[in-house]
mmCIF file of C-alpha atoms in Angstrom:
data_model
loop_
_atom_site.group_PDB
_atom_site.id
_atom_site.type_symbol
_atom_site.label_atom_id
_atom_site.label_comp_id
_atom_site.label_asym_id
_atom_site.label_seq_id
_atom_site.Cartn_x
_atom_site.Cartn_y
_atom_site.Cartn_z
ATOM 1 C CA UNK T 1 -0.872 7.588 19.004
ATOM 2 C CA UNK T 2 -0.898 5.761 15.670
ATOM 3 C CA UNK T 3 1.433 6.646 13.499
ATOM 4 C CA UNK T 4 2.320 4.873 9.479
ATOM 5 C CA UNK T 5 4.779 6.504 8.182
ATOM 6 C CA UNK T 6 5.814 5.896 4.599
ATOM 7 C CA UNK T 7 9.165 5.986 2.528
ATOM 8 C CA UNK T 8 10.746 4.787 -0.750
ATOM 9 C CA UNK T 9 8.875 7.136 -3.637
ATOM 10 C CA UNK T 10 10.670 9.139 -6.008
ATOM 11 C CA UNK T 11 11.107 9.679 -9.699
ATOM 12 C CA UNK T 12 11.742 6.758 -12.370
ATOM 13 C CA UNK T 13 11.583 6.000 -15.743
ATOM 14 C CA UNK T 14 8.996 4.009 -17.286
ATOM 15 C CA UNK T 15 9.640 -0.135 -16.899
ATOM 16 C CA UNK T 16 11.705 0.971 -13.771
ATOM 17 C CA UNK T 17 11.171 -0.291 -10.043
ATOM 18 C CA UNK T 18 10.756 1.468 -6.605
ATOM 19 C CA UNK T 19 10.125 -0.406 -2.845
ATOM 20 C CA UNK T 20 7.537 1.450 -0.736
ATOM 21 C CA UNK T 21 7.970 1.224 3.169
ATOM 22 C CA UNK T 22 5.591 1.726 5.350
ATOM 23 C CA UNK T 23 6.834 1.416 9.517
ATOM 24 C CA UNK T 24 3.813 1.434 11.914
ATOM 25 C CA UNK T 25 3.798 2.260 15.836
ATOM 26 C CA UNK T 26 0.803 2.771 17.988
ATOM 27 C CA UNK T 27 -1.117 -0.557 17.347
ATOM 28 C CA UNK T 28 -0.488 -4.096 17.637
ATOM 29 C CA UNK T 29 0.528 -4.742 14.031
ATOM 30 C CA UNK T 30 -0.602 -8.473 13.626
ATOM 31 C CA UNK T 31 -4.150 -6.987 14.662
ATOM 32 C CA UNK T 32 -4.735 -5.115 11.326
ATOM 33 C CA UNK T 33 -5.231 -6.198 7.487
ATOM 34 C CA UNK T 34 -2.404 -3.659 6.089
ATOM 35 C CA UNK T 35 -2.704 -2.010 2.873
ATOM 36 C CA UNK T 36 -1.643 0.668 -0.027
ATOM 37 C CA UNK T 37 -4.155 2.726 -1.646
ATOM 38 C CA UNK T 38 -3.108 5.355 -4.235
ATOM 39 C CA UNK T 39 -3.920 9.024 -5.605
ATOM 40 C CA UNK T 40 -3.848 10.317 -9.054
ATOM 41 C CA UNK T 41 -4.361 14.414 -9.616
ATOM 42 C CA UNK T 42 -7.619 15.164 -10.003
ATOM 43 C CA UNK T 43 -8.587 11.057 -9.190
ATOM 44 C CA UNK T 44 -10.270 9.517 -6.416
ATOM 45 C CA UNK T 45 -7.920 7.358 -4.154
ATOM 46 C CA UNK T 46 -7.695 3.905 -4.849
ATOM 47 C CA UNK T 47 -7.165 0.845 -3.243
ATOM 48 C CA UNK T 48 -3.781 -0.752 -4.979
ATOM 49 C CA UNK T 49 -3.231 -4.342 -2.636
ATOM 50 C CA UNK T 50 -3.106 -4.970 0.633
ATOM 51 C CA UNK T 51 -2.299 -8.432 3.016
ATOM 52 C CA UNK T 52 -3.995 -9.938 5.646
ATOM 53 C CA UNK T 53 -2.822 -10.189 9.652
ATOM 54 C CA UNK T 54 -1.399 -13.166 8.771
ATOM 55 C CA UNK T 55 0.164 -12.095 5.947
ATOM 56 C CA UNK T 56 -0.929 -14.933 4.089
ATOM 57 C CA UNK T 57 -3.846 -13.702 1.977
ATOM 58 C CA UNK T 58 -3.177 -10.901 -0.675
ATOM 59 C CA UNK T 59 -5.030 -8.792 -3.050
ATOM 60 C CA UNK T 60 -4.042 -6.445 -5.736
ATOM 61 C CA UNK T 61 -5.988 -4.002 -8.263
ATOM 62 C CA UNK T 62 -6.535 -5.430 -11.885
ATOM 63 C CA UNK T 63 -4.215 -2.509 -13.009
ATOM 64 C CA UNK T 64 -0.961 -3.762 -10.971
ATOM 65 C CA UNK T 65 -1.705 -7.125 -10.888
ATOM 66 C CA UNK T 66 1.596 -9.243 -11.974
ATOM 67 C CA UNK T 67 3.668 -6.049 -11.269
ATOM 68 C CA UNK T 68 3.414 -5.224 -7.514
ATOM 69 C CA UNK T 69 3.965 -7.489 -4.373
ATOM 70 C CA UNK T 70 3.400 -6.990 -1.141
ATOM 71 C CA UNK T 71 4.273 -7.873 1.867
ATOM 72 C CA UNK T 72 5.119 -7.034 5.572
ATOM 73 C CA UNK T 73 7.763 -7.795 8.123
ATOM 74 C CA UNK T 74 5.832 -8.070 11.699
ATOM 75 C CA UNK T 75 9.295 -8.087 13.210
ATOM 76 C CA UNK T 76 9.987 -4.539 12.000
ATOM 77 C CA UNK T 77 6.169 -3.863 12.109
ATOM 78 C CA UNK T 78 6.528 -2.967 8.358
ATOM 79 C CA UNK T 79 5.117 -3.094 5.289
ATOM 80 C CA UNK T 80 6.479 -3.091 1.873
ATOM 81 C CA UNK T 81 5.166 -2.917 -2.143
ATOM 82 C CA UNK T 82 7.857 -3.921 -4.420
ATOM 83 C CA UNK T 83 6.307 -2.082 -7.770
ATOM 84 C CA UNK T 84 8.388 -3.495 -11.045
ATOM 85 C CA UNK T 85 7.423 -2.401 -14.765
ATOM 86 C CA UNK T 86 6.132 0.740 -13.537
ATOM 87 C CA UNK T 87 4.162 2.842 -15.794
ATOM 88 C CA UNK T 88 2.991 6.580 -16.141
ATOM 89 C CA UNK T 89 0.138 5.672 -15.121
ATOM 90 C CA UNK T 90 1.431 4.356 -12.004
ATOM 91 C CA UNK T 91 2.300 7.842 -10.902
ATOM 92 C CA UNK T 92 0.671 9.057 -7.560
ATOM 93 C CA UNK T 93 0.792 9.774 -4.194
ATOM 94 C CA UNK T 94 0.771 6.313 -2.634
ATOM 95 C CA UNK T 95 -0.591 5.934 1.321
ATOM 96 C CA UNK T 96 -0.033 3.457 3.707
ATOM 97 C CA UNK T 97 -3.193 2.310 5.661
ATOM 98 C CA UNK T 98 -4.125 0.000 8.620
ATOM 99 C CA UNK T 99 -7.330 -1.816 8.548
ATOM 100 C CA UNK T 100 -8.938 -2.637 12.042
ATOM 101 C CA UNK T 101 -12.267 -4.491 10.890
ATOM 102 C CA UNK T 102 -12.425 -5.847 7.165
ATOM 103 C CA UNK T 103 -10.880 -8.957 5.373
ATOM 104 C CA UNK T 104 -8.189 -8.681 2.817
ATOM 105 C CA UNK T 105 -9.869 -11.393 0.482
ATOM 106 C CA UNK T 106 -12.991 -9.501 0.190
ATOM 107 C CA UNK T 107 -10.835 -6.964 -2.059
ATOM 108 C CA UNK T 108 -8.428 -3.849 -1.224
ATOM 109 C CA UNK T 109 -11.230 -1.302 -2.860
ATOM 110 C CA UNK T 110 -13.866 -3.274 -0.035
ATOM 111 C CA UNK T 111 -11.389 -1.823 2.326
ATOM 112 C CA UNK T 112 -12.299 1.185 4.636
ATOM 113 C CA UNK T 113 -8.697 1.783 6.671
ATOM 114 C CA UNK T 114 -8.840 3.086 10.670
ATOM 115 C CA UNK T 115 -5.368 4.170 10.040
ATOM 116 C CA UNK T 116 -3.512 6.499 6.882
ATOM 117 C CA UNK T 117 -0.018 7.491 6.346
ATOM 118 C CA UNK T 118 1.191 10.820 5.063
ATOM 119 C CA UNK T 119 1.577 9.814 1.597
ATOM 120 C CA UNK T 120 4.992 9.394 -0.588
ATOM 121 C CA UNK T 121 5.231 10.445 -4.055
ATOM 122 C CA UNK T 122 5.805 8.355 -7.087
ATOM 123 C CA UNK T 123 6.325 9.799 -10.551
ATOM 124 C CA UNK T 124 6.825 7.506 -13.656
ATOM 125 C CA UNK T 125 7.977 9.264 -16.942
ATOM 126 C CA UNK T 126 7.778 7.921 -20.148
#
């Protein structure tokens, strides 16, 4: 049974920082292009980055370009989004999500995950 489940959300101010977790079990990590995807009220979900098996390709949204890494640990089957400079906008429910056939190069919003996490909230105020 697959399981991502997702920690680090919570409430900052604008221009403040959070780190997203994301620990999978279930499925051979290295197998799947990892990403985070994102959820607005009353928006469609979005693809925000994600990183290839390898973890040396990466892609990230226009929006959070310059502002979000990520990354992932295949020791601790994890991944991670360090999000600096966060802005209202930024706020969402942001999902973890394994990838079993796709390419992270071709784009996160190209993706279509196998795999989702629960969700963790992130609210930015102004």
């Amino acid at each position: 049974q697959v399981q991502l489940v997702e920690s680090g959300g919570g409430s900052v101010q604008s221009g403040g920082s959070l780190r997203l977790s994301c620990t999978a079990s279930g499925l051979t990590f290295d197998d799947h292009v990892m990403g985070w995807f994102r959820q607005a009220p009353g928006k469609e979900r979005e693809g925000v980055s994600c990183i290839s098996r390898s973890g040396g390709d990466t892609n990230y949204a226009v929006p959070v370009k310059g502002r979000f890494t990520i990354s992932r640990d295949p020791a601790k089957n994890t991944l991670y989004l360090q999000m600096n400079s966060l802005k209202p906008e930024d706020t969402a429910m942001y999902y973890c999500a394994a990838v079993t056939r796709g390419w992270c190069m071709a784009g996160v919003q190209s993706l279509r995950p196998s795999y989702w996490g629960q969700g963790t909230q992130v609210t930015v105020s102004s």
